[in-house]
Short mmCIF file of N, CA, C and O in Angstrom, two decimals:
data_model
loop_
_atom_site.label_atom_id
_atom_site.label_comp_id
_atom_site.label_asym_id
_atom_site.label_seq_id
_atom_site.Cartn_x
_atom_site.Cartn_y
_atom_site.Cartn_z
N ASP G 2 44.51 -83.10 35.23
CA ASP G 2 44.48 -81.67 35.48
C ASP G 2 44.78 -80.86 34.23
O ASP G 2 44.84 -79.65 34.28
N GLY G 3 45.07 -81.52 33.10
CA GLY G 3 45.28 -80.81 31.85
C GLY G 3 46.67 -80.21 31.69
O GLY G 3 46.93 -79.55 30.70
N SER G 4 47.55 -80.43 32.66
CA SER G 4 48.89 -79.85 32.54
C SER G 4 49.72 -80.64 31.54
O SER G 4 49.50 -81.81 31.31
N MET G 5 50.70 -79.95 30.94
CA MET G 5 51.59 -80.58 29.98
C MET G 5 52.97 -80.73 30.62
O MET G 5 53.34 -79.97 31.50
N ARG G 6 53.70 -81.74 30.17
CA ARG G 6 55.06 -81.98 30.68
C ARG G 6 55.99 -82.21 29.50
O ARG G 6 55.57 -82.64 28.44
N TRP G 7 57.26 -81.95 29.72
CA TRP G 7 58.29 -82.18 28.72
C TRP G 7 58.79 -83.61 28.80
O TRP G 7 58.95 -84.15 29.87
N LEU G 8 59.10 -84.19 27.65
CA LEU G 8 59.76 -85.48 27.58
C LEU G 8 60.78 -85.40 26.44
O LEU G 8 60.40 -85.27 25.28
N VAL G 9 62.06 -85.44 26.79
CA VAL G 9 63.12 -85.41 25.79
C VAL G 9 63.78 -86.78 25.81
O VAL G 9 64.32 -87.20 26.82
N ARG G 10 63.70 -87.46 24.67
CA ARG G 10 64.28 -88.79 24.57
C ARG G 10 65.25 -88.84 23.41
O ARG G 10 65.09 -88.13 22.43
N GLY G 11 66.20 -89.71 23.53
CA GLY G 11 67.14 -89.94 22.44
C GLY G 11 67.04 -91.38 22.00
O GLY G 11 66.04 -92.05 22.24
N ARG G 12 68.09 -91.83 21.36
CA ARG G 12 68.16 -93.23 20.93
C ARG G 12 69.14 -93.95 21.83
O ARG G 12 70.32 -93.59 21.88
N GLY G 13 68.69 -94.96 22.53
CA GLY G 13 69.56 -95.69 23.44
C GLY G 13 70.10 -94.76 24.52
O GLY G 13 69.35 -94.07 25.18
N ASP G 14 71.41 -94.75 24.65
CA ASP G 14 72.06 -93.88 25.64
C ASP G 14 72.37 -92.50 25.11
O ASP G 14 72.98 -91.69 25.79
N CYS G 15 71.99 -92.22 23.89
CA CYS G 15 72.31 -90.94 23.25
C CYS G 15 71.14 -89.96 23.45
O CYS G 15 70.12 -90.03 22.77
N VAL G 16 71.29 -89.07 24.41
CA VAL G 16 70.24 -88.09 24.73
C VAL G 16 70.64 -86.74 24.13
O VAL G 16 71.77 -86.29 24.33
N PRO G 17 69.75 -86.08 23.39
CA PRO G 17 70.11 -84.81 22.77
C PRO G 17 70.36 -83.71 23.80
O PRO G 17 69.82 -83.74 24.90
N ASP G 18 71.20 -82.76 23.41
CA ASP G 18 71.40 -81.56 24.22
C ASP G 18 70.12 -80.74 24.18
O ASP G 18 69.37 -80.79 23.19
N VAL G 19 69.87 -79.96 25.22
CA VAL G 19 68.69 -79.11 25.27
C VAL G 19 69.14 -77.68 25.50
O VAL G 19 69.97 -77.40 26.37
N TRP G 20 68.60 -76.78 24.70
CA TRP G 20 68.90 -75.35 24.79
C TRP G 20 67.59 -74.60 24.98
O TRP G 20 66.59 -74.92 24.34
N VAL G 21 67.59 -73.61 25.85
CA VAL G 21 66.42 -72.75 26.05
C VAL G 21 66.86 -71.32 25.86
O VAL G 21 67.77 -70.83 26.55
N ASP G 22 66.27 -70.66 24.88
CA ASP G 22 66.59 -69.26 24.57
C ASP G 22 68.09 -69.04 24.41
O ASP G 22 68.66 -68.06 24.90
N GLY G 23 68.76 -69.99 23.73
CA GLY G 23 70.18 -69.85 23.43
C GLY G 23 71.13 -70.28 24.53
O GLY G 23 72.34 -70.15 24.38
N MET G 24 70.61 -70.80 25.64
CA MET G 24 71.46 -71.24 26.75
C MET G 24 71.32 -72.75 26.94
O MET G 24 70.21 -73.27 26.98
N ALA G 25 72.46 -73.44 27.08
CA ALA G 25 72.44 -74.89 27.30
C ALA G 25 71.88 -75.19 28.68
O ALA G 25 72.19 -74.52 29.66
N VAL G 26 71.02 -76.21 28.74
CA VAL G 26 70.45 -76.66 30.02
C VAL G 26 70.56 -78.17 30.09
O VAL G 26 70.82 -78.84 29.10
N SER G 27 70.31 -78.71 31.25
CA SER G 27 70.31 -80.16 31.43
C SER G 27 69.22 -80.77 30.57
O SER G 27 68.15 -80.19 30.40
N ALA G 28 69.47 -81.97 30.06
CA ALA G 28 68.49 -82.64 29.21
C ALA G 28 67.40 -83.35 30.00
O ALA G 28 66.51 -83.91 29.41
N GLY G 29 67.48 -83.33 31.33
CA GLY G 29 66.48 -84.02 32.12
C GLY G 29 65.11 -83.39 32.01
O GLY G 29 64.96 -82.19 32.12
N ALA G 30 64.09 -84.20 31.78
CA ALA G 30 62.73 -83.68 31.62
C ALA G 30 62.26 -82.96 32.88
O ALA G 30 61.53 -81.98 32.79
N ASP G 31 62.69 -83.44 34.05
CA ASP G 31 62.26 -82.79 35.29
C ASP G 31 62.77 -81.35 35.34
O ASP G 31 62.07 -80.45 35.79
N ASP G 32 64.00 -81.13 34.89
CA ASP G 32 64.55 -79.77 34.87
C ASP G 32 63.75 -78.87 33.95
O ASP G 32 63.47 -77.72 34.26
N LEU G 33 63.38 -79.38 32.79
CA LEU G 33 62.63 -78.58 31.83
C LEU G 33 61.25 -78.21 32.34
O LEU G 33 60.74 -77.14 32.05
N ASP G 34 60.63 -79.10 33.08
CA ASP G 34 59.30 -78.80 33.61
C ASP G 34 59.34 -77.56 34.51
O ASP G 34 58.37 -76.80 34.56
N PHE G 35 60.45 -77.36 35.21
CA PHE G 35 60.57 -76.19 36.07
C PHE G 35 61.04 -74.95 35.31
O PHE G 35 60.70 -73.84 35.67
N LEU G 36 61.82 -75.14 34.25
CA LEU G 36 62.38 -74.01 33.51
C LEU G 36 61.43 -73.39 32.50
O LEU G 36 61.43 -72.18 32.31
N VAL G 37 60.65 -74.23 31.82
CA VAL G 37 59.85 -73.74 30.70
C VAL G 37 58.45 -74.32 30.76
O VAL G 37 58.27 -75.54 30.73
N SER G 38 57.47 -73.44 30.82
CA SER G 38 56.09 -73.89 30.70
C SER G 38 55.79 -74.05 29.21
O SER G 38 56.08 -73.15 28.42
N PRO G 39 55.23 -75.19 28.80
CA PRO G 39 54.89 -75.35 27.38
C PRO G 39 54.01 -74.23 26.84
O PRO G 39 54.06 -73.92 25.65
N ARG G 40 53.26 -73.59 27.69
CA ARG G 40 52.40 -72.46 27.25
C ARG G 40 53.21 -71.25 26.81
O ARG G 40 52.71 -70.40 26.10
N ASP G 41 54.48 -71.16 27.28
CA ASP G 41 55.32 -70.01 26.95
C ASP G 41 56.20 -70.25 25.72
O ASP G 41 56.97 -69.37 25.33
N VAL G 42 56.09 -71.41 25.11
CA VAL G 42 56.96 -71.75 23.98
C VAL G 42 56.50 -71.05 22.71
O VAL G 42 55.33 -71.08 22.35
N MET G 43 57.45 -70.38 22.07
CA MET G 43 57.19 -69.72 20.79
C MET G 43 57.62 -70.61 19.63
O MET G 43 57.02 -70.59 18.57
N GLY G 44 58.68 -71.43 19.85
CA GLY G 44 59.16 -72.30 18.79
C GLY G 44 60.08 -73.38 19.33
O GLY G 44 60.67 -73.22 20.40
N VAL G 45 60.19 -74.47 18.57
CA VAL G 45 61.07 -75.57 18.92
C VAL G 45 61.80 -75.99 17.66
O VAL G 45 61.19 -76.17 16.60
N GLU G 46 63.12 -76.14 17.77
CA GLU G 46 63.94 -76.64 16.67
C GLU G 46 64.50 -77.99 17.10
O GLU G 46 64.96 -78.14 18.24
N VAL G 47 64.48 -78.97 16.21
CA VAL G 47 65.01 -80.30 16.52
C VAL G 47 66.10 -80.63 15.50
O VAL G 47 65.86 -80.58 14.30
N TYR G 48 67.29 -80.93 16.01
CA TYR G 48 68.42 -81.31 15.18
C TYR G 48 68.77 -82.75 15.52
O TYR G 48 69.23 -83.03 16.63
N PRO G 49 68.55 -83.69 14.60
CA PRO G 49 68.66 -85.11 14.92
C PRO G 49 70.07 -85.66 15.14
O PRO G 49 70.23 -86.73 15.69
N GLY G 50 71.10 -84.93 14.75
CA GLY G 50 72.46 -85.43 14.94
C GLY G 50 73.46 -84.31 14.99
O GLY G 50 73.16 -83.16 14.64
N GLY G 51 74.67 -84.63 15.42
CA GLY G 51 75.72 -83.63 15.54
C GLY G 51 76.03 -82.92 14.24
O GLY G 51 76.36 -81.73 14.23
N ALA G 52 75.92 -83.61 13.12
CA ALA G 52 76.24 -83.01 11.82
C ALA G 52 75.22 -81.97 11.39
O ALA G 52 75.51 -81.14 10.52
N THR G 53 74.04 -81.98 11.98
CA THR G 53 72.99 -81.04 11.58
C THR G 53 72.95 -79.79 12.45
O THR G 53 72.18 -78.88 12.17
N LEU G 54 73.75 -79.75 13.51
CA LEU G 54 73.70 -78.63 14.46
C LEU G 54 74.28 -77.35 13.88
O LEU G 54 75.37 -77.37 13.32
N PRO G 55 73.60 -76.23 14.05
CA PRO G 55 74.21 -74.95 13.71
C PRO G 55 75.41 -74.72 14.65
O PRO G 55 75.43 -75.21 15.78
N ALA G 56 76.39 -73.98 14.19
CA ALA G 56 77.62 -73.76 14.95
C ALA G 56 77.36 -73.24 16.36
O ALA G 56 78.05 -73.63 17.30
N ARG G 57 76.37 -72.39 16.53
CA ARG G 57 76.15 -71.80 17.87
C ARG G 57 75.70 -72.82 18.91
O ARG G 57 75.79 -72.59 20.10
N PHE G 58 75.20 -73.98 18.46
CA PHE G 58 74.77 -75.02 19.40
C PHE G 58 75.73 -76.21 19.45
O PHE G 58 75.50 -77.16 20.18
N ALA G 59 76.80 -76.17 18.68
CA ALA G 59 77.69 -77.31 18.58
C ALA G 59 78.82 -77.31 19.61
O ALA G 59 79.47 -78.31 19.81
N GLY G 60 79.05 -76.21 20.30
CA GLY G 60 80.18 -76.09 21.22
C GLY G 60 80.21 -77.11 22.33
O GLY G 60 81.26 -77.62 22.69
N THR G 61 79.08 -77.46 22.89
CA THR G 61 79.03 -78.43 23.99
C THR G 61 78.33 -79.71 23.56
O THR G 61 77.90 -80.49 24.39
N SER G 62 78.25 -79.93 22.28
CA SER G 62 77.47 -81.05 21.75
C SER G 62 78.00 -82.41 22.17
O SER G 62 79.20 -82.66 22.18
N THR G 63 77.06 -83.29 22.51
CA THR G 63 77.39 -84.68 22.82
C THR G 63 77.39 -85.52 21.54
O THR G 63 77.69 -86.69 21.60
N GLY G 64 77.01 -84.91 20.43
CA GLY G 64 76.91 -85.65 19.17
C GLY G 64 75.58 -86.34 18.98
O GLY G 64 75.37 -87.06 18.02
N CYS G 65 74.67 -86.13 19.92
CA CYS G 65 73.35 -86.78 19.88
C CYS G 65 72.26 -85.85 19.37
O CYS G 65 71.09 -86.10 19.55
N GLY G 66 72.64 -84.73 18.77
CA GLY G 66 71.65 -83.78 18.31
C GLY G 66 71.24 -82.82 19.40
O GLY G 66 71.85 -82.78 20.47
N ALA G 67 70.22 -82.04 19.12
CA ALA G 67 69.78 -81.03 20.08
C ALA G 67 68.31 -80.69 19.89
O ALA G 67 67.78 -80.80 18.80
N VAL G 68 67.71 -80.27 20.99
CA VAL G 68 66.37 -79.69 20.97
C VAL G 68 66.54 -78.26 21.46
O VAL G 68 67.10 -78.03 22.54
N VAL G 69 66.13 -77.30 20.63
CA VAL G 69 66.28 -75.89 20.95
C VAL G 69 64.88 -75.31 21.15
O VAL G 69 64.04 -75.39 20.26
N ILE G 70 64.65 -74.74 22.33
CA ILE G 70 63.34 -74.20 22.68
C ILE G 70 63.44 -72.68 22.79
O ILE G 70 64.35 -72.16 23.46
N TRP G 71 62.53 -71.99 22.14
CA TRP G 71 62.47 -70.52 22.21
C TRP G 71 61.17 -70.11 22.90
O TRP G 71 60.11 -70.63 22.56
N THR G 72 61.29 -69.24 23.89
CA THR G 72 60.08 -68.79 24.61
C THR G 72 59.71 -67.37 24.23
O THR G 72 60.49 -66.65 23.63
N ARG G 73 58.53 -66.98 24.63
CA ARG G 73 58.02 -65.63 24.34
C ARG G 73 58.71 -64.61 25.20
O ARG G 73 59.12 -64.81 26.27
#
């Protein structure tokens, strides 16, 4: 049907935190499919580890990095 889906994976048991428009959300791909349509994405930032996270995304960090999604 041409639809797109989100898939957020980490390494082993280390799953990155997911943020949408500056708000922390569950990292589950099913949750993201309902929250954000890929067609509405303006930008995506990927931080591979806790040491690379900007301070504003580090407060609830699991240390596994983060995927930050910005919508229109």
